[in-house]
Amino acid sequence: MGGFGGDFRFQERDQPLLRVLSAAIGRRARPFSVRWRLAFPSSQLARFSMDGNWTRMRLLVDRLRRDLPIVAEGFQSTDLPSERRRTANGLVDIISRWLYGGYDRRAEDYVPRLLRKRNATAYMVVDFWLGQEHDDLADRLTVTLDTISAWAFDDIAPEAVLEELHTAATLLLMRRLGLRRAPAFSELVEREVAAGGLNQGLWFADYNSFDDAPTMGDLLLDLKTVRARSKHQGSRESREWLDHNFWGSIVTLEYLAECVRDGLPRRSPAFTSESLAQLRASHAALYAEEA
């Protein structure tokens, strides 16, 4: 969990459009459990904030890059539709730059100005950066990124998402293990587990409880099973599985991408029953202090 925000300046005549765009952002943020706020301290100064899960906020902002220009076109004003689109692009660009650290090198008192832009800057929603040595695989994973974004807004069939997650995990594990031909998927997972990876519990990835969260390796093996039943037996459990494991799948793929990028053996910490008990105790103490 986290948050970000900042100020920006704008032309006073753009305030009605900004209010409409802010309402559109709020509607899209609620299903993601993301909190969005926009206030106007003065007639030409706006202040916004966004709080929630970082991955969800990145997915949300990526969606805004596509949606807000369309919302702006439908707004009634004296500006041309093309001008309203560019204003919306400018707003998304400011939000994106705050989210991804685009203003980090500016002076602390720097306040950007809302500009009309032909296109908002696009950023990588999920951390699949693999380094220059693996550009070919990174290009292929853009399909995975598009699939993840589409599922987040229920714009793609769950069976297609399972297939793409399985493919992405296979490609990353093959590159991670230095293989040119893919063995059985379960063998790929077992090799990585034997090397000390994929044993991290996904308790932080939006599961109901510590006990409910699988390890990364268990999640991938479960993905294999559900995908096979969906593909070969017409099973309808794909949506239920994704509703339960979507965020854990993203974390697992990001972990594998980091392993490929580092080029070194990467051991994820195993969460034993003892370490989980200590973690639960520390959380209980924290909640007691807050109460």
mmCIF file of C-alpha atoms in Angstrom:
data_model
loop_
_atom_site.group_PDB
_atom_site.id
_atom_site.type_symbol
_atom_site.label_atom_id
_atom_site.label_comp_id
_atom_site.label_asym_id
_atom_site.label_seq_id
_atom_site.Cartn_x
_atom_site.Cartn_y
_atom_site.Cartn_z
ATOM 1 C CA MET A 1 0.000 0.000 0.000
ATOM 2 C CA GLY A 2 1.136 3.545 -0.644
ATOM 3 C CA GLY A 3 0.193 6.820 -2.209
ATOM 4 C CA PHE A 4 1.375 9.807 -4.181
ATOM 5 C CA GLY A 5 0.117 13.199 -5.258
ATOM 6 C CA GLY A 6 1.030 16.751 -6.073
ATOM 7 C CA ASP A 7 -0.013 20.148 -7.374
ATOM 8 C CA PHE A 8 -0.318 21.438 -10.915
ATOM 9 C CA ARG A 9 -1.342 24.704 -12.525
ATOM 10 C CA PHE A 10 -4.005 25.032 -15.208
ATOM 11 C CA GLN A 11 -5.987 27.593 -17.155
ATOM 12 C CA GLU A 12 -9.087 28.658 -15.262
ATOM 13 C CA ARG A 13 -11.381 27.828 -18.180
ATOM 14 C CA ASP A 14 -10.309 24.160 -17.914
ATOM 15 C CA GLN A 15 -11.687 23.714 -14.382
ATOM 16 C CA PRO A 16 -15.156 22.391 -15.449
ATOM 17 C CA LEU A 17 -13.494 19.769 -17.664
ATOM 18 C CA LEU A 18 -11.099 18.811 -14.858
ATOM 19 C CA ARG A 19 -14.041 18.228 -12.511
ATOM 20 C CA VAL A 20 -15.661 15.884 -15.033
ATOM 21 C CA LEU A 21 -12.379 14.024 -15.588
ATOM 22 C CA SER A 22 -11.882 13.732 -11.832
ATOM 23 C CA ALA A 23 -15.314 12.143 -11.438
ATOM 24 C CA ALA A 24 -14.425 9.672 -14.206
ATOM 25 C CA ILE A 25 -11.184 8.781 -12.411
ATOM 26 C CA GLY A 26 -13.091 8.220 -9.163
ATOM 27 C CA ARG A 27 -15.539 5.838 -10.813
ATOM 28 C CA ARG A 28 -12.703 3.781 -12.256
ATOM 29 C CA ALA A 29 -10.717 3.839 -9.014
ATOM 30 C CA ARG A 30 -13.426 2.402 -6.749
ATOM 31 C CA PRO A 31 -13.370 -1.193 -8.107
ATOM 32 C CA PHE A 32 -9.597 -1.193 -7.503
ATOM 33 C CA SER A 33 -9.932 -0.046 -3.874
ATOM 34 C CA VAL A 34 -7.914 3.020 -4.875
ATOM 35 C CA ARG A 35 -8.733 6.384 -3.313
ATOM 36 C CA TRP A 36 -8.662 9.432 -5.603
ATOM 37 C CA ARG A 37 -9.003 13.082 -4.626
ATOM 38 C CA LEU A 38 -8.820 16.350 -6.553
ATOM 39 C CA ALA A 39 -9.170 19.775 -4.950
ATOM 40 C CA PHE A 40 -8.755 23.344 -6.179
ATOM 41 C CA PRO A 41 -6.926 25.533 -3.624
ATOM 42 C CA SER A 42 -7.261 28.418 -6.082
ATOM 43 C CA SER A 43 -8.826 29.141 -9.458
ATOM 44 C CA GLN A 44 -5.665 28.081 -11.317
ATOM 45 C CA LEU A 45 -4.114 25.540 -8.947
ATOM 46 C CA ALA A 46 -5.176 21.904 -8.482
ATOM 47 C CA ARG A 47 -4.037 19.378 -5.870
ATOM 48 C CA PHE A 48 -4.549 15.640 -6.306
ATOM 49 C CA SER A 49 -3.745 12.469 -4.397
ATOM 50 C CA MET A 50 -4.065 8.752 -5.106
ATOM 51 C CA ASP A 51 -3.741 6.016 -2.478
ATOM 52 C CA GLY A 52 -3.856 2.227 -2.732
ATOM 53 C CA ASN A 53 -1.962 -0.819 -3.930
ATOM 54 C CA TRP A 54 0.890 0.245 -6.222
ATOM 55 C CA THR A 55 0.190 -2.316 -8.932
ATOM 56 C CA ARG A 56 -3.499 -1.408 -8.951
ATOM 57 C CA MET A 57 -2.668 2.283 -9.225
ATOM 58 C CA ARG A 58 -0.364 1.624 -12.181
ATOM 59 C CA LEU A 59 -3.081 -0.396 -13.903
ATOM 60 C CA LEU A 60 -5.611 2.342 -13.192
ATOM 61 C CA VAL A 61 -3.403 5.100 -14.615
ATOM 62 C CA ASP A 62 -2.722 3.011 -17.712
ATOM 63 C CA ARG A 63 -6.478 2.702 -18.202
ATOM 64 C CA LEU A 64 -6.913 6.450 -17.738
ATOM 65 C CA ARG A 65 -4.487 7.006 -20.593
ATOM 66 C CA ARG A 66 -7.045 5.337 -22.873
ATOM 67 C CA ASP A 67 -10.320 6.411 -21.253
ATOM 68 C CA LEU A 68 -9.960 10.061 -20.248
ATOM 69 C CA PRO A 69 -9.502 11.439 -23.783
ATOM 70 C CA ILE A 70 -12.779 9.750 -24.752
ATOM 71 C CA VAL A 71 -14.532 11.222 -21.701
ATOM 72 C CA ALA A 72 -13.138 14.658 -22.572
ATOM 73 C CA GLU A 73 -14.430 14.480 -26.132
ATOM 74 C CA GLY A 74 -17.991 14.027 -24.855
ATOM 75 C CA PHE A 75 -17.804 17.062 -22.568
ATOM 76 C CA GLN A 76 -19.699 20.103 -23.846
ATOM 77 C CA SER A 77 -17.604 23.266 -24.032
ATOM 78 C CA THR A 78 -16.462 25.926 -26.459
ATOM 79 C CA ASP A 79 -13.158 24.111 -27.012
ATOM 80 C CA LEU A 80 -12.771 21.777 -29.953
ATOM 81 C CA PRO A 81 -12.989 18.028 -29.174
ATOM 82 C CA SER A 82 -9.330 17.669 -30.174
ATOM 83 C CA GLU A 83 -8.366 20.349 -27.644
ATOM 84 C CA ARG A 84 -10.315 18.617 -24.888
ATOM 85 C CA ARG A 85 -8.603 15.302 -25.744
ATOM 86 C CA ARG A 86 -5.219 16.943 -25.445
ATOM 87 C CA THR A 87 -6.159 18.472 -22.093
ATOM 88 C CA ALA A 88 -7.110 15.004 -20.830
ATOM 89 C CA ASN A 89 -3.800 13.634 -22.131
ATOM 90 C CA GLY A 90 -2.020 16.396 -20.264
ATOM 91 C CA LEU A 91 -3.770 15.460 -17.008
ATOM 92 C CA VAL A 92 -2.883 11.773 -17.397
ATOM 93 C CA ASP A 93 0.693 12.760 -18.202
ATOM 94 C CA ILE A 94 0.990 14.745 -14.963
ATOM 95 C CA ILE A 95 -0.508 11.911 -12.881
ATOM 96 C CA SER A 96 1.825 9.397 -14.571
ATOM 97 C CA ARG A 97 4.916 11.489 -13.999
ATOM 98 C CA TRP A 98 4.091 11.859 -10.298
ATOM 99 C CA LEU A 99 3.460 8.105 -10.045
ATOM 100 C CA TYR A 100 6.645 7.030 -11.807
ATOM 101 C CA GLY A 101 8.995 9.655 -10.361
ATOM 102 C CA GLY A 102 9.181 11.848 -13.437
ATOM 103 C CA TYR A 103 9.505 14.986 -11.316
ATOM 104 C CA ASP A 104 12.045 13.602 -8.840
ATOM 105 C CA ARG A 105 14.904 15.654 -10.274
ATOM 106 C CA ARG A 106 12.961 18.894 -10.152
ATOM 107 C CA ALA A 107 13.223 21.416 -7.332
ATOM 108 C CA GLU A 108 11.025 20.637 -4.330
ATOM 109 C CA ASP A 109 8.828 23.669 -5.034
ATOM 110 C CA TYR A 110 8.365 22.800 -8.713
ATOM 111 C CA VAL A 111 4.724 22.839 -9.846
ATOM 112 C CA PRO A 112 4.029 21.504 -13.361
ATOM 113 C CA ARG A 113 1.577 23.198 -15.685
ATOM 114 C CA LEU A 114 -1.228 21.291 -17.385
ATOM 115 C CA LEU A 115 -0.382 21.284 -21.081
ATOM 116 C CA ARG A 116 -2.394 20.066 -24.016
ATOM 117 C CA LYS A 117 -0.525 17.013 -25.245
ATOM 118 C CA ARG A 118 -1.032 14.888 -28.320
ATOM 119 C CA ASN A 119 -0.310 11.736 -26.264
ATOM 120 C CA ALA A 120 0.288 10.967 -22.621
ATOM 121 C CA THR A 121 3.578 9.298 -21.739
ATOM 122 C CA ALA A 122 3.191 5.499 -21.539
ATOM 123 C CA TYR A 123 4.925 3.577 -18.755
ATOM 124 C CA MET A 124 5.390 -0.133 -18.023
ATOM 125 C CA VAL A 125 2.469 -1.156 -15.814
ATOM 126 C CA VAL A 126 4.117 -4.277 -14.388
ATOM 127 C CA ASP A 127 7.864 -4.494 -13.769
ATOM 128 C CA PHE A 128 8.882 -6.744 -16.648
ATOM 129 C CA TRP A 129 12.072 -4.857 -17.457
ATOM 130 C CA LEU A 130 14.662 -7.536 -18.218
ATOM 131 C CA GLY A 131 17.755 -5.537 -19.161
ATOM 132 C CA GLN A 132 19.264 -5.031 -22.599
ATOM 133 C CA GLU A 133 20.377 -8.664 -22.928
ATOM 134 C CA HIS A 134 16.772 -9.878 -23.043
ATOM 135 C CA ASP A 135 15.078 -7.337 -25.311
ATOM 136 C CA ASP A 136 13.549 -10.105 -27.412
ATOM 137 C CA LEU A 137 11.701 -11.565 -24.430
ATOM 138 C CA ALA A 138 10.725 -8.113 -23.160
ATOM 139 C CA ASP A 139 9.058 -7.393 -26.504
ATOM 140 C CA ARG A 140 7.050 -10.615 -26.218
ATOM 141 C CA LEU A 141 5.941 -9.748 -22.680
ATOM 142 C CA THR A 142 4.158 -6.627 -23.944
ATOM 143 C CA VAL A 143 1.370 -9.054 -24.875
ATOM 144 C CA THR A 144 1.261 -10.161 -21.232
ATOM 145 C CA LEU A 145 1.093 -6.540 -20.099
ATOM 146 C CA ASP A 146 -1.851 -5.838 -22.403
ATOM 147 C CA THR A 147 -3.594 -8.995 -21.170
ATOM 148 C CA ILE A 148 -3.112 -8.043 -17.511
ATOM 149 C CA SER A 149 -4.508 -4.550 -18.120
ATOM 150 C CA ALA A 150 -7.469 -5.945 -20.044
ATOM 151 C CA TRP A 151 -8.364 -8.428 -17.296
ATOM 152 C CA ALA A 152 -8.155 -5.768 -14.609
ATOM 153 C CA PHE A 153 -11.146 -4.127 -16.313
ATOM 154 C CA ASP A 154 -12.855 -7.388 -17.357
ATOM 155 C CA ASP A 155 -12.247 -6.742 -21.063
ATOM 156 C CA ILE A 156 -10.961 -10.226 -21.930
ATOM 157 C CA ALA A 157 -12.066 -13.824 -21.399
ATOM 158 C CA PRO A 158 -10.541 -15.486 -18.308
ATOM 159 C CA GLU A 159 -9.440 -18.502 -20.363
ATOM 160 C CA ALA A 160 -7.295 -16.224 -22.545
ATOM 161 C CA VAL A 161 -5.728 -14.689 -19.439
ATOM 162 C CA LEU A 162 -4.801 -18.103 -18.015
ATOM 163 C CA GLU A 163 -3.198 -19.061 -21.326
ATOM 164 C CA GLU A 164 -1.126 -15.883 -21.423
ATOM 165 C CA LEU A 165 -0.022 -16.146 -17.776
ATOM 166 C CA HIS A 166 1.062 -19.735 -18.424
ATOM 167 C CA THR A 167 2.992 -18.686 -21.542
ATOM 168 C CA ALA A 168 4.705 -15.780 -19.768
ATOM 169 C CA ALA A 169 5.744 -17.962 -16.833
ATOM 170 C CA THR A 170 7.079 -20.610 -19.226
ATOM 171 C CA LEU A 171 9.164 -18.088 -21.181
ATOM 172 C CA LEU A 172 10.571 -16.472 -18.042
ATOM 173 C CA LEU A 173 11.445 -19.797 -16.428
ATOM 174 C CA MET A 174 13.141 -21.041 -19.612
ATOM 175 C CA ARG A 175 15.223 -17.864 -19.827
ATOM 176 C CA ARG A 176 15.928 -18.002 -16.113
ATOM 177 C CA LEU A 177 17.156 -21.617 -16.330
ATOM 178 C CA GLY A 178 18.986 -21.153 -19.634
ATOM 179 C CA LEU A 179 16.836 -23.605 -21.613
ATOM 180 C CA ARG A 180 16.119 -23.421 -25.340
ATOM 181 C CA ARG A 181 13.447 -26.127 -25.409
ATOM 182 C CA ALA A 182 10.658 -26.239 -22.868
ATOM 183 C CA PRO A 183 10.207 -29.358 -20.756
ATOM 184 C CA ALA A 184 6.923 -29.964 -18.945
ATOM 185 C CA PHE A 185 5.769 -26.849 -17.108
ATOM 186 C CA SER A 186 5.821 -28.654 -13.765
ATOM 187 C CA GLU A 187 9.451 -29.599 -14.388
ATOM 188 C CA LEU A 188 10.352 -25.945 -14.986
ATOM 189 C CA VAL A 189 8.742 -24.969 -11.688
ATOM 190 C CA GLU A 190 10.362 -27.855 -9.803
ATOM 191 C CA ARG A 191 13.807 -26.944 -11.163
ATOM 192 C CA GLU A 192 13.440 -23.371 -9.967
ATOM 193 C CA VAL A 193 12.165 -24.495 -6.563
ATOM 194 C CA ALA A 194 15.110 -26.887 -6.270
ATOM 195 C CA ALA A 195 17.434 -23.948 -6.981
ATOM 196 C CA GLY A 196 15.912 -22.099 -4.026
ATOM 197 C CA GLY A 197 13.383 -19.892 -5.793
ATOM 198 C CA LEU A 198 9.589 -19.586 -5.845
ATOM 199 C CA ASN A 199 9.202 -20.595 -2.195
ATOM 200 C CA GLN A 200 8.013 -17.201 -0.998
ATOM 201 C CA GLY A 201 4.548 -17.094 0.485
ATOM 202 C CA LEU A 202 2.218 -14.656 -1.285
ATOM 203 C CA TRP A 203 0.497 -13.526 1.910
ATOM 204 C CA PHE A 204 0.993 -9.866 0.868
ATOM 205 C CA ALA A 205 -0.702 -10.314 -2.545
ATOM 206 C CA ASP A 206 -4.323 -9.606 -1.605
ATOM 207 C CA TYR A 207 -5.251 -13.010 -0.156
ATOM 208 C CA ASN A 208 -7.791 -13.355 2.622
ATOM 209 C CA SER A 209 -5.334 -14.628 5.223
ATOM 210 C CA PHE A 210 -1.813 -15.920 5.727
ATOM 211 C CA ASP A 211 -3.031 -19.503 5.581
ATOM 212 C CA ASP A 212 -4.953 -18.830 2.359
ATOM 213 C CA ALA A 213 -1.886 -17.586 0.458
ATOM 214 C CA PRO A 214 0.080 -20.108 -1.631
ATOM 215 C CA THR A 215 3.790 -19.984 -2.371
ATOM 216 C CA MET A 216 4.832 -18.764 -5.800
ATOM 217 C CA GLY A 217 5.666 -22.310 -6.848
ATOM 218 C CA ASP A 218 2.314 -23.666 -5.665
ATOM 219 C CA LEU A 219 0.497 -20.889 -7.503
ATOM 220 C CA LEU A 220 2.232 -21.743 -10.801
ATOM 221 C CA LEU A 221 1.464 -25.450 -10.442
ATOM 222 C CA ASP A 222 -2.151 -24.615 -9.671
ATOM 223 C CA LEU A 223 -2.228 -22.354 -12.738
ATOM 224 C CA LYS A 224 -1.023 -25.289 -14.840
ATOM 225 C CA THR A 225 -3.795 -27.542 -13.522
ATOM 226 C CA VAL A 226 -6.631 -25.043 -13.951
ATOM 227 C CA ARG A 227 -5.416 -24.006 -17.405
ATOM 228 C CA ALA A 228 -5.292 -27.653 -18.545
ATOM 229 C CA ARG A 229 -8.810 -28.363 -17.285
ATOM 230 C CA SER A 230 -10.096 -25.209 -18.966
ATOM 231 C CA LYS A 231 -8.381 -25.968 -22.273
ATOM 232 C CA HIS A 232 -8.989 -29.706 -22.554
ATOM 233 C CA GLN A 233 -12.127 -30.304 -20.482
ATOM 234 C CA GLY A 234 -14.046 -27.050 -20.867
ATOM 235 C CA SER A 235 -13.857 -26.296 -17.145
ATOM 236 C CA ARG A 236 -15.466 -23.018 -16.063
ATOM 237 C CA GLU A 237 -13.253 -22.376 -13.036
ATOM 238 C CA SER A 238 -10.947 -19.911 -14.825
ATOM 239 C CA ARG A 239 -12.714 -16.782 -13.594
ATOM 240 C CA GLU A 240 -12.903 -18.023 -10.019
ATOM 241 C CA TRP A 241 -9.201 -18.867 -10.049
ATOM 242 C CA LEU A 242 -8.256 -15.447 -11.421
ATOM 243 C CA ASP A 243 -10.481 -13.646 -8.925
ATOM 244 C CA HIS A 244 -8.512 -15.409 -6.197
ATOM 245 C CA ASN A 245 -4.993 -15.414 -7.680
ATOM 246 C CA PHE A 246 -4.719 -12.530 -10.160
ATOM 247 C CA TRP A 247 -2.580 -10.261 -7.990
ATOM 248 C CA GLY A 248 -0.458 -13.168 -6.788
ATOM 249 C CA SER A 249 0.200 -14.095 -10.418
ATOM 250 C CA ILE A 250 1.455 -10.586 -11.180
ATOM 251 C CA VAL A 251 3.804 -10.638 -8.186
ATOM 252 C CA THR A 252 5.144 -14.043 -9.249
ATOM 253 C CA LEU A 253 5.824 -12.934 -12.828
ATOM 254 C CA GLU A 254 7.530 -9.779 -11.559
ATOM 255 C CA TYR A 255 9.709 -11.956 -9.333
ATOM 256 C CA LEU A 256 10.706 -14.178 -12.278
ATOM 257 C CA ALA A 257 11.461 -11.102 -14.401
ATOM 258 C CA GLU A 258 13.727 -9.803 -11.652
ATOM 259 C CA CYS A 259 15.537 -13.164 -11.563
ATOM 260 C CA VAL A 260 16.106 -13.030 -15.325
ATOM 261 C CA ARG A 261 17.296 -9.432 -15.126
ATOM 262 C CA ASP A 262 19.729 -10.080 -12.265
ATOM 263 C CA GLY A 263 21.277 -13.078 -13.999
ATOM 264 C CA LEU A 264 22.237 -14.600 -10.664
ATOM 265 C CA PRO A 265 20.700 -17.301 -8.465
ATOM 266 C CA ARG A 266 17.909 -15.638 -6.561
ATOM 267 C CA ARG A 267 16.633 -17.276 -3.397
ATOM 268 C CA SER A 268 13.279 -16.059 -2.160
ATOM 269 C CA PRO A 269 12.857 -16.306 1.625
ATOM 270 C CA ALA A 270 10.861 -19.299 2.794
ATOM 271 C CA PHE A 271 8.125 -18.349 5.247
ATOM 272 C CA THR A 272 8.052 -21.138 7.807
ATOM 273 C CA SER A 273 5.309 -21.574 10.379
ATOM 274 C CA GLU A 274 7.626 -19.973 12.927
ATOM 275 C CA SER A 275 8.301 -16.855 10.842
ATOM 276 C CA LEU A 276 4.587 -16.518 10.020
ATOM 277 C CA ALA A 277 3.745 -16.739 13.710
ATOM 278 C CA GLN A 278 6.244 -13.958 14.443
ATOM 279 C CA LEU A 279 4.781 -11.827 11.661
ATOM 280 C CA ARG A 280 1.227 -12.345 12.919
ATOM 281 C CA ALA A 281 2.331 -11.419 16.446
ATOM 282 C CA SER A 282 3.973 -8.210 15.263
ATOM 283 C CA HIS A 283 0.848 -7.233 13.320
ATOM 284 C CA ALA A 284 -1.335 -7.964 16.339
ATOM 285 C CA ALA A 285 0.876 -5.753 18.497
ATOM 286 C CA LEU A 286 0.686 -2.955 15.923
ATOM 287 C CA TYR A 287 -3.119 -3.142 15.787
ATOM 288 C CA ALA A 288 -3.258 -3.108 19.608
ATOM 289 C CA GLU A 289 -1.156 0.065 19.712
ATOM 290 C CA GLU A 290 -3.383 1.778 17.136
ATOM 291 C CA ALA A 291 -6.505 0.805 19.087
#
